[in-house]
Tab-separated table of C-alpha atoms in Angstrom:
chain	number	residue	atom	x	y	z
K	6	MET	CA	0.000	0.000	0.000
K	7	LEU	CA	1.252	3.465	-0.887
K	8	VAL	CA	0.459	6.377	1.386
K	9	ARG	CA	0.841	9.768	-0.278
K	10	ARG	CA	1.222	12.637	2.158
K	11	ASN	CA	0.105	16.134	1.156
K	12	VAL	CA	1.683	17.773	4.195
K	13	THR	CA	5.339	18.210	5.020
K	14	SER	CA	5.111	16.426	8.362
K	15	LEU	CA	2.492	14.825	10.558
K	16	ALA	CA	4.756	14.495	13.588
K	17	PRO	CA	3.854	17.836	15.294
K	18	ALA	CA	0.129	17.192	14.887
K	19	LEU	CA	0.495	13.651	16.182
K	20	LEU	CA	2.503	14.801	19.189
K	21	ALA	CA	-0.101	17.454	19.970
K	22	ALA	CA	-2.856	14.871	19.789
K	23	VAL	CA	-1.027	12.567	22.185
K	24	LEU	CA	-0.424	15.356	24.688
K	25	ALA	CA	-4.003	16.569	24.417
K	26	THR	CA	-5.487	13.135	24.970
K	27	ALA	CA	-3.117	11.742	27.583
K	28	GLY	CA	-4.980	10.431	30.577
K	29	CYS	CA	-8.765	10.751	30.537
K	30	ALA	CA	-9.991	12.975	27.714
K	31	ALA	CA	-13.234	14.942	27.844
K	32	ARG	CA	-15.584	15.229	24.891
K	33	ASP	CA	-15.371	18.370	22.804
K	34	GLU	CA	-18.955	18.994	21.723
K	35	ASP	CA	-21.325	18.204	24.585
K	36	PRO	CA	-19.610	18.254	27.975
K	37	GLU	CA	-22.491	16.908	30.016
K	38	PRO	CA	-22.719	13.109	30.401
K	39	ALA	CA	-25.237	11.443	28.107
K	40	SER	CA	-28.387	10.383	29.904
K	41	GLY	CA	-28.447	7.350	27.638
K	42	ARG	CA	-25.128	6.048	28.921
K	43	ALA	CA	-24.435	4.163	32.076
K	44	SER	CA	-22.557	5.877	34.892
K	45	SER	CA	-18.803	5.399	35.299
K	46	SER	CA	-19.385	2.713	37.921
K	47	ALA	CA	-21.778	0.766	35.650
K	48	THR	CA	-20.101	1.225	32.278
K	49	PRO	CA	-17.556	-1.491	31.471
K	50	HIS	CA	-14.048	-0.086	31.580
K	51	GLY	CA	-13.509	-1.586	28.147
K	52	TYR	CA	-10.438	-3.656	28.818
K	53	VAL	CA	-10.180	-7.172	27.443
K	54	GLU	CA	-7.287	-9.569	27.697
K	55	GLY	CA	-4.638	-8.697	25.143
K	56	ALA	CA	-5.835	-5.093	24.660
K	57	THR	CA	-3.581	-2.080	25.069
K	58	GLU	CA	-4.804	1.295	26.309
K	59	ALA	CA	-3.623	4.208	24.189
K	60	ALA	CA	-3.360	7.952	24.693
K	61	GLU	CA	-5.215	8.784	21.472
K	62	GLN	CA	-8.090	7.494	19.400
K	63	GLN	CA	-7.090	4.321	17.540
K	64	SER	CA	-8.898	4.920	14.267
K	65	ARG	CA	-9.185	2.167	11.699
K	66	LEU	CA	-11.095	1.892	8.428
K	67	LEU	CA	-12.890	-1.284	7.416
K	68	LEU	CA	-12.817	-1.421	3.625
K	69	GLY	CA	-14.501	-3.879	1.316
K	70	ASP	CA	-15.375	-4.576	-2.285
K	71	HIS	CA	-18.981	-5.760	-2.299
K	72	THR	CA	-18.574	-7.245	-5.776
K	73	THR	CA	-15.570	-9.509	-5.006
K	74	GLY	CA	-15.907	-9.976	-1.248
K	75	GLU	CA	-12.352	-8.777	-0.577
K	76	PHE	CA	-12.013	-6.894	2.735
K	77	ARG	CA	-9.186	-5.047	4.481
K	78	VAL	CA	-8.634	-3.124	7.724
K	79	LEU	CA	-6.565	0.050	7.364
K	80	ASP	CA	-4.886	1.254	10.573
K	81	LEU	CA	-4.904	5.055	10.370
K	82	ILE	CA	-2.272	5.364	13.112
K	83	THR	CA	0.373	3.070	11.612
K	84	GLY	CA	-0.739	2.953	7.981
K	85	ASP	CA	-0.686	-0.862	8.087
K	86	VAL	CA	-3.267	-2.891	6.165
K	87	HIS	CA	-4.687	-6.142	7.567
K	88	ARG	CA	-6.097	-8.715	5.171
K	89	THR	CA	-9.312	-10.429	6.296
K	90	ALA	CA	-11.144	-13.488	5.056
K	91	ARG	CA	-13.057	-13.117	1.812
K	92	ARG	CA	-16.831	-12.754	2.254
K	93	THR	CA	-19.120	-13.151	-0.730
K	94	GLU	CA	-22.546	-11.650	-1.384
K	95	VAL	CA	-21.999	-8.822	1.088
K	96	THR	CA	-24.536	-6.069	0.428
K	97	GLY	CA	-23.717	-3.663	3.246
K	98	LEU	CA	-21.243	-2.791	5.983
K	99	THR	CA	-22.086	-1.140	9.314
K	100	THR	CA	-20.279	-0.655	12.612
K	101	ASP	CA	-20.899	0.168	16.242
K	102	GLY	CA	-17.471	1.751	16.693
K	103	ARG	CA	-15.588	-1.507	17.257
K	104	PHE	CA	-17.218	-4.395	15.441
K	105	GLY	CA	-17.858	-4.396	11.723
K	106	TYR	CA	-21.062	-6.074	10.543
K	107	LEU	CA	-20.830	-7.498	7.040
K	108	HIS	CA	-24.435	-7.882	5.892
K	109	ALA	CA	-24.900	-10.639	3.333
K	110	THR	CA	-27.875	-12.406	1.804
K	111	ASP	CA	-27.563	-15.397	4.145
K	112	GLY	CA	-26.413	-13.783	7.403
K	113	THR	CA	-24.272	-11.110	9.041
K	114	HIS	CA	-20.586	-11.741	9.660
K	115	VAL	CA	-19.000	-10.021	12.671
K	116	LEU	CA	-15.433	-8.710	12.413
K	117	ASP	CA	-13.636	-7.306	15.462
K	118	SER	CA	-11.631	-4.332	14.185
K	119	GLY	CA	-9.511	-4.330	17.359
K	120	ALA	CA	-10.019	-0.606	17.999
K	121	TRP	CA	-12.581	1.047	20.253
K	122	THR	CA	-13.382	3.894	22.623
K	123	VAL	CA	-15.052	3.524	26.012
K	124	ASP	CA	-17.038	6.643	26.890
K	125	HIS	CA	-17.726	7.271	30.584
K	126	GLY	CA	-19.496	10.560	29.841
K	127	ASP	CA	-16.965	12.855	31.505
K	128	HIS	CA	-13.905	11.060	30.097
K	129	VAL	CA	-12.969	8.400	27.551
K	130	HIS	CA	-10.502	5.522	27.174
K	131	TYR	CA	-8.936	4.318	23.920
K	132	TYR	CA	-7.990	0.685	23.232
K	133	ARG	CA	-6.375	-1.384	20.501
K	134	ALA	CA	-6.130	-5.164	20.123
K	135	LYS	CA	-5.716	-7.761	17.416
K	136	ILE	CA	-8.151	-7.909	14.512
K	137	GLN	CA	-10.178	-11.116	14.470
K	138	ASP	CA	-13.249	-12.782	13.008
K	139	VAL	CA	-16.011	-13.342	15.558
K	140	GLY	CA	-18.625	-15.358	13.702
K	141	GLU	CA	-22.055	-15.212	12.136
K	142	LEU	CA	-25.232	-13.549	13.350
K	143	PRO	CA	-28.577	-14.754	11.973
K	144	GLY	CA	-30.533	-12.743	9.440
K	145	GLY	CA	-29.993	-12.025	5.784
K	146	THR	CA	-30.893	-9.046	3.612
K	147	GLY	CA	-32.585	-6.279	5.586
K	148	THR	CA	-31.072	-7.238	8.949
K	149	SER	CA	-30.053	-4.332	11.200
K	150	VAL	CA	-27.577	-4.330	14.079
K	151	ARG	CA	-27.541	-1.762	16.905
K	152	SER	CA	-25.272	-1.818	19.970
K	153	ASP	CA	-24.264	-0.121	23.177
K	154	ALA	CA	-21.730	-1.014	25.884
K	155	GLY	CA	-23.873	-3.855	27.196
K	156	VAL	CA	-25.762	-5.508	24.346
K	157	THR	CA	-25.979	-5.931	20.579
K	158	VAL	CA	-29.473	-6.193	19.102
K	159	VAL	CA	-30.112	-7.889	15.766
K	160	THR	CA	-33.430	-6.983	14.105
K	161	GLY	CA	-34.418	-9.005	11.065
K	162	ALA	CA	-36.323	-7.848	8.006
K	163	ASP	CA	-39.343	-9.647	9.478
K	164	GLY	CA	-39.269	-7.391	12.558
K	165	LYS	CA	-38.137	-10.082	14.976
K	166	ALA	CA	-35.220	-9.146	17.245
K	167	GLY	CA	-32.645	-10.885	19.454
K	168	VAL	CA	-30.387	-9.422	22.135
K	169	HIS	CA	-26.759	-10.616	22.335
K	170	PRO	CA	-24.596	-9.895	25.395
K	171	ARG	CA	-21.807	-7.576	24.315
K	172	ALA	CA	-19.362	-9.539	26.465
K	173	ASP	CA	-19.793	-12.535	24.152
K	174	LEU	CA	-18.678	-10.580	21.100
K	175	GLU	CA	-15.740	-9.163	23.059
K	176	LYS	CA	-14.651	-12.744	23.811
K	177	GLY	CA	-14.862	-13.624	20.124
K	178	GLU	CA	-18.198	-15.433	20.325
K	179	THR	CA	-21.671	-14.591	19.025
K	180	GLY	CA	-23.365	-16.352	21.967
K	181	THR	CA	-27.038	-17.173	22.383
K	182	PRO	CA	-29.441	-14.230	22.075
K	183	VAL	CA	-32.472	-13.395	24.180
K	184	ARG	CA	-35.436	-13.339	21.785
K	185	LEU	CA	-37.705	-10.322	22.128
K	186	PRO	CA	-41.476	-10.874	21.920
K	187	GLY	CA	-43.409	-9.557	18.945
K	188	ARG	CA	-42.307	-7.831	15.753
K	189	TYR	CA	-41.017	-4.300	15.350
K	190	ALA	CA	-41.414	-1.632	12.706
K	191	ALA	CA	-37.781	-0.473	12.794
K	192	PRO	CA	-34.429	-1.548	14.252
K	193	VAL	CA	-34.494	-2.010	18.031
K	194	VAL	CA	-31.965	0.410	19.551
K	195	PRO	CA	-30.222	-0.047	22.942
K	196	TYR	CA	-30.446	3.116	25.028
K	197	ALA	CA	-30.132	4.048	28.712
K	198	GLU	CA	-29.807	0.406	29.779
K	199	HIS	CA	-33.101	-0.323	27.991
K	200	LEU	CA	-34.278	-0.978	24.420
K	201	VAL	CA	-36.170	1.519	22.265
K	202	ALA	CA	-38.483	-0.059	19.702
K	203	LEU	CA	-41.357	0.903	17.421
K	204	THR	CA	-44.538	-1.152	17.126
K	205	ARG	CA	-47.108	-0.797	14.339
K	206	VAL	CA	-50.420	0.822	15.262
K	207	GLY	CA	-51.978	0.788	11.775
K	208	ASP	CA	-52.040	3.052	8.705
K	209	GLY	CA	-48.227	3.214	8.551
K	210	SER	CA	-47.863	4.737	12.021
K	211	ALA	CA	-45.776	3.319	14.846
K	212	ARG	CA	-45.578	3.912	18.570
K	213	VAL	CA	-42.457	3.970	20.710
K	214	VAL	CA	-42.143	1.254	23.314
K	215	VAL	CA	-39.334	1.076	25.847
K	216	LEU	CA	-38.316	-2.430	26.911
K	217	ASP	CA	-35.973	-3.706	29.567
K	218	ARG	CA	-33.132	-5.939	28.422
K	219	ALA	CA	-35.333	-9.023	28.881
K	220	GLY	CA	-38.002	-7.615	26.548
K	221	ARG	CA	-40.560	-6.501	29.134
K	222	ARG	CA	-42.344	-3.238	28.311
K	223	VAL	CA	-41.652	-0.460	30.830
K	224	ALA	CA	-42.877	2.658	29.007
K	225	SER	CA	-44.697	3.849	25.868
K	226	PRO	CA	-44.199	7.601	25.517
K	227	GLU	CA	-46.227	9.717	23.114
K	228	PRO	CA	-46.357	10.767	20.267
K	229	GLU	CA	-46.470	8.367	17.304
K	230	CYS	CA	-44.114	8.190	14.314
K	231	GLU	CA	-45.595	7.873	10.850
K	232	ASP	CA	-43.640	5.799	8.300
K	233	PRO	CA	-40.465	5.401	10.398
K	234	LYS	CA	-37.191	5.436	8.463
K	235	GLY	CA	-33.724	6.066	9.868
K	236	ASP	CA	-32.377	6.257	13.408
K	237	ALA	CA	-29.383	7.718	15.220
K	238	VAL	CA	-28.016	7.659	18.755
K	239	THR	CA	-26.967	11.057	20.096
K	240	ARG	CA	-25.997	12.444	23.467
K	241	ARG	CA	-29.488	13.948	23.708
K	242	GLY	CA	-31.339	10.727	22.975
K	243	ILE	CA	-32.467	8.483	20.124
K	244	VAL	CA	-33.543	10.234	16.911
K	245	LEU	CA	-36.098	8.415	14.764
K	246	GLY	CA	-36.953	9.628	11.269
K	247	CYS	CA	-40.692	10.123	10.658
K	248	ALA	CA	-42.752	11.396	7.727
K	249	ASP	CA	-43.208	14.831	9.310
K	250	GLY	CA	-39.733	15.230	10.818
K	251	ALA	CA	-38.003	13.459	13.689
K	252	LEU	CA	-39.029	11.912	16.974
K	253	LEU	CA	-36.544	12.342	19.829
K	254	VAL	CA	-36.719	9.698	22.555
K	255	HIS	CA	-34.881	10.696	25.727
K	256	GLU	CA	-34.410	9.586	29.311
K	257	GLN	CA	-33.851	11.460	32.544
K	258	ASP	CA	-33.715	9.959	36.019
K	259	GLY	CA	-35.240	6.734	34.777
K	260	THR	CA	-38.205	8.385	33.038
K	261	PHE	CA	-38.573	8.115	29.260
K	262	GLY	CA	-40.221	10.716	27.070
K	263	ALA	CA	-40.549	11.556	23.388
K	264	GLU	CA	-40.997	14.792	21.486
K	265	LYS	CA	-41.487	15.694	17.862
K	266	ILE	CA	-39.032	17.853	15.929
K	267	PRO	CA	-41.171	18.750	12.895
K	268	TYR	CA	-39.858	20.027	9.587
K	269	GLY	CA	-42.255	22.947	9.907
K	270	GLU	CA	-43.423	22.527	6.324
K	271	ALA	CA	-44.771	19.820	4.064
K	272	VAL	CA	-41.898	17.700	2.717
K	273	PRO	CA	-42.340	15.309	-0.237
K	274	GLN	CA	-41.537	11.686	0.513
K	275	ASN	CA	-38.471	11.702	-1.745
K	276	GLU	CA	-37.037	14.719	0.130
K	277	ARG	CA	-37.486	13.592	3.731
K	278	ALA	CA	-34.560	12.608	5.959
K	279	ALA	CA	-34.537	8.816	5.880
K	280	GLN	CA	-30.898	7.923	6.553
K	281	PHE	CA	-28.865	9.869	9.100
K	282	ARG	CA	-25.097	10.323	9.180
K	283	HIS	CA	-23.094	12.113	11.860
K	284	ARG	CA	-19.950	11.985	13.932
K	285	PRO	CA	-20.439	9.545	16.814
K	286	GLY	CA	-21.084	11.598	19.945
K	287	SER	CA	-22.303	14.590	17.966
K	288	THR	CA	-25.788	16.061	18.222
K	289	THR	CA	-25.776	17.338	14.627
K	290	LEU	CA	-27.228	14.939	12.048
K	291	THR	CA	-27.220	15.079	8.254
K	292	ALA	CA	-29.396	13.434	5.611
K	293	PRO	CA	-29.955	14.023	1.887
K	294	ALA	CA	-33.005	16.229	1.210
K	295	GLY	CA	-33.744	14.968	-2.265
K	296	ARG	CA	-31.237	15.456	-5.070
K	297	ASP	CA	-29.871	18.960	-4.521
K	298	ALA	CA	-30.006	19.681	-0.790
K	299	VAL	CA	-29.057	18.313	2.625
K	300	TRP	CA	-31.029	18.306	5.862
K	301	VAL	CA	-29.098	19.247	9.000
K	302	LEU	CA	-30.794	18.456	12.317
K	303	ASP	CA	-29.505	20.226	15.423
K	304	VAL	CA	-30.817	17.904	18.119
K	305	THR	CA	-29.812	20.228	20.968
K	306	GLU	CA	-31.756	23.145	19.465
K	307	ARG	CA	-34.522	20.894	18.134
K	308	ALA	CA	-34.209	22.577	14.740
K	309	TRP	CA	-33.924	21.541	11.085
K	310	SER	CA	-31.912	23.419	8.458
K	311	ARG	CA	-32.075	22.756	4.730
K	312	VAL	CA	-28.811	23.536	2.926
K	313	GLU	CA	-29.087	23.944	-0.839
K	314	THR	CA	-26.198	22.206	-2.608
K	315	GLY	CA	-25.349	20.658	-5.930
K	316	PRO	CA	-26.410	17.071	-6.672
K	317	VAL	CA	-25.682	15.121	-3.467
K	318	ILE	CA	-23.744	11.857	-3.537
K	319	ALA	CA	-22.772	11.789	0.178
K	320	ALA	CA	-22.826	14.189	3.127
K	321	ASN	CA	-21.684	14.412	6.744
K	322	THR	CA	-20.489	16.869	9.382
K	323	ALA	CA	-18.416	16.785	12.556
K	324	GLY	CA	-20.962	18.930	14.367
K	325	GLU	CA	-21.077	22.352	15.966
K	326	GLY	CA	-18.659	24.805	14.332
K	327	ALA	CA	-17.611	22.355	11.598
K	328	PRO	CA	-18.661	22.623	7.946
K	329	LEU	CA	-21.216	20.466	6.235
K	330	ILE	CA	-19.184	18.264	3.866
K	331	VAL	CA	-20.892	17.200	0.661
K	332	LEU	CA	-19.598	15.002	-2.145
K	333	GLU	CA	-21.348	16.254	-5.265
K	334	ASP	CA	-21.654	14.788	-8.734
K	335	ASP	CA	-18.631	16.745	-9.980
K	336	GLY	CA	-16.450	14.400	-7.890
K	337	ALA	CA	-15.358	17.215	-5.573
K	338	LEU	CA	-15.985	17.801	-1.887
K	339	HIS	CA	-17.863	20.991	-1.081
K	340	GLY	CA	-17.946	22.659	2.324
K	341	TYR	CA	-20.966	24.667	3.493
K	342	ASP	CA	-21.547	26.875	6.487
K	343	ILE	CA	-24.542	25.282	8.183
K	344	SER	CA	-25.960	28.475	9.675
K	345	SER	CA	-25.862	30.549	6.479
K	346	GLY	CA	-25.976	27.818	3.853
K	347	LYS	CA	-23.099	29.463	1.972
K	348	GLU	CA	-20.400	27.418	0.269
K	349	THR	CA	-17.069	27.979	2.057
K	350	ALA	CA	-14.671	25.557	0.372
K	351	VAL	CA	-14.361	23.184	-2.554
K	352	THR	CA	-11.668	20.698	-3.532
K	353	ALA	CA	-10.416	19.704	-6.941
K	354	PRO	CA	-12.354	16.702	-8.301
K	355	LEU	CA	-11.282	13.684	-6.216
K	356	LEU	CA	-13.448	10.977	-7.775
K	357	ALA	CA	-13.288	10.528	-11.540
K	358	ASP	CA	-16.125	8.009	-11.597
K	359	VAL	CA	-19.123	9.250	-9.592
K	360	PRO	CA	-22.262	7.110	-9.743
K	361	ALA	CA	-25.406	9.115	-10.378
K	362	ALA	CA	-27.876	9.469	-7.503
K	363	ALA	CA	-25.643	7.252	-5.378
K	364	SER	CA	-26.595	8.401	-1.893
K	365	GLY	CA	-27.755	5.485	0.245
K	366	ARG	CA	-27.112	2.816	-2.386
K	367	ALA	CA	-24.983	-0.228	-1.645
K	368	GLY	CA	-21.439	0.466	-2.775
K	369	ALA	CA	-21.916	4.233	-2.973
K	370	PRO	CA	-19.150	6.537	-1.685
K	371	VAL	CA	-19.526	7.682	1.919
K	372	ILE	CA	-17.974	10.327	4.140
K	373	GLU	CA	-16.818	9.151	7.571
K	374	VAL	CA	-16.046	11.862	10.141
K	375	ASP	CA	-14.193	11.856	13.440
K	376	ARG	CA	-12.970	14.654	15.727
K	377	SER	CA	-10.240	15.912	13.416
K	378	ARG	CA	-10.505	14.269	10.010
K	379	ALA	CA	-12.993	13.077	7.406
K	380	TYR	CA	-12.511	10.087	5.082
K	381	LEU	CA	-13.826	9.651	1.554
K	382	ASN	CA	-13.629	6.342	-0.307
K	383	ASP	CA	-12.923	6.254	-4.037
K	384	PRO	CA	-13.944	2.778	-5.240
K	385	ALA	CA	-12.932	3.259	-8.880
K	386	GLY	CA	-9.572	4.757	-7.921
K	387	LYS	CA	-8.858	2.142	-5.220
K	388	ARG	CA	-7.999	4.833	-2.715
K	389	VAL	CA	-9.185	6.646	0.390
K	390	TYR	CA	-8.738	10.365	1.010
K	391	GLU	CA	-8.130	11.798	4.468
K	392	ILE	CA	-9.560	15.305	4.679
K	393	ASP	CA	-8.731	18.070	7.171
K	394	TYR	CA	-12.151	19.682	7.309
K	395	ASN	CA	-10.875	22.487	9.568
K	396	ASP	CA	-8.438	23.595	6.852
K	397	SER	CA	-10.646	24.290	3.821
K	398	LEU	CA	-11.097	20.562	3.108
K	399	ARG	CA	-7.378	20.056	2.559
K	400	VAL	CA	-6.368	16.550	1.482
K	401	ALA	CA	-4.027	15.538	4.297
K	402	ARG	CA	-3.226	11.980	3.175
K	403	THR	CA	-4.134	9.656	0.342
K	404	PHE	CA	-4.185	5.902	0.934
K	405	ASP	CA	-3.826	3.706	-2.142
K	406	VAL	CA	-5.332	0.306	-1.354
K	407	GLU	CA	-5.398	-2.970	-3.260
K	408	VAL	CA	-9.164	-3.410	-3.226
K	409	ARG	CA	-12.026	-1.349	-4.544
K	410	PRO	CA	-13.271	0.216	-1.276
K	411	SER	CA	-16.938	0.350	-2.248
K	412	LEU	CA	-17.831	-0.227	1.419
K	413	MET	CA	-16.246	1.751	4.249
K	414	VAL	CA	-16.790	2.396	7.952
K	415	GLU	CA	-14.534	3.874	10.632
K	416	THR	CA	-13.934	2.182	13.980
K	417	GLY	CA	-12.052	3.190	17.119
K	418	ARG	CA	-14.252	6.244	17.688
């Protein structure tokens, strides 16, 4: 693998990052502990046998070619590339920050990326360990996986869900799940030591139900969510995409509630936010708003913004104070000020082959964002770009890889 550097030296920046994150590091966007996370005494410290604690985030990229089944893990700290077993008929790749979930037609393969962050709310710990295959989870096309520090929930296309102890995956085993009763209208999401689910109530609407980890219902906050699509975990609660906007499910002192964040105007079905992307830990979400615009949802302010762009292929943002980053059909990255909607930066074309209307499609380019960098995969060019979004979208590094990275997620965050 060839790594092309577009800066004279990364050593000063790396040293600064190590000094800044030595010890227990506090989050940069939302200093108050998340109500949806366990307290420091209840949250697992994160250590497993053979793991090493580090002073900085141990970012890695899981890269795969969904047409050939070739997968790699790129270590963004060392630049090393780890070859993994070939997996055929993979249609999607997701992650919970440590484990990669390779969704195929006949099941979901679990890959331990060996990099993760344990968030105690007021401080975090960073770990690295060996990369290893874990095994297979049940469920083919349409299966969703959602996790927190305690459990991993697998929801099938048929709405049935099973809860796996997180400790099993950390030991390299898939274990035996606890089967939840009933069927659900969307992925079941772990939150605040409980499970947030949606049940159908007729005419395309769904109602939130909060379950304990054994599947017993403990709450059913109002209001309902019509035609649910898309979900995201934030430090303010769970965001669920609905036909008329978003539904925010939150918890405080053991009490669960839900509130609508409406668009404030009628939005055609093909322009609604149906697939959220954001930096893990951020309370700013993005989603395509049709072909030529992007929705930005500020969960803290309970407010939507619609940013007019060129034709959208992919979009993401690091959150408050950072630009909205949009890959458009010219192959270039465009930066927009979220508050004003004005374009603030644009790169030279980075992708020569840009699929039309690619956003959300299997194998489409994506933008992954962490606290200091963004990553853009170029399947046709067999490369990944590292972008400094705080410096006018400067290309900081270019990684040439031996596979077509049509699938990409970042772990270690």
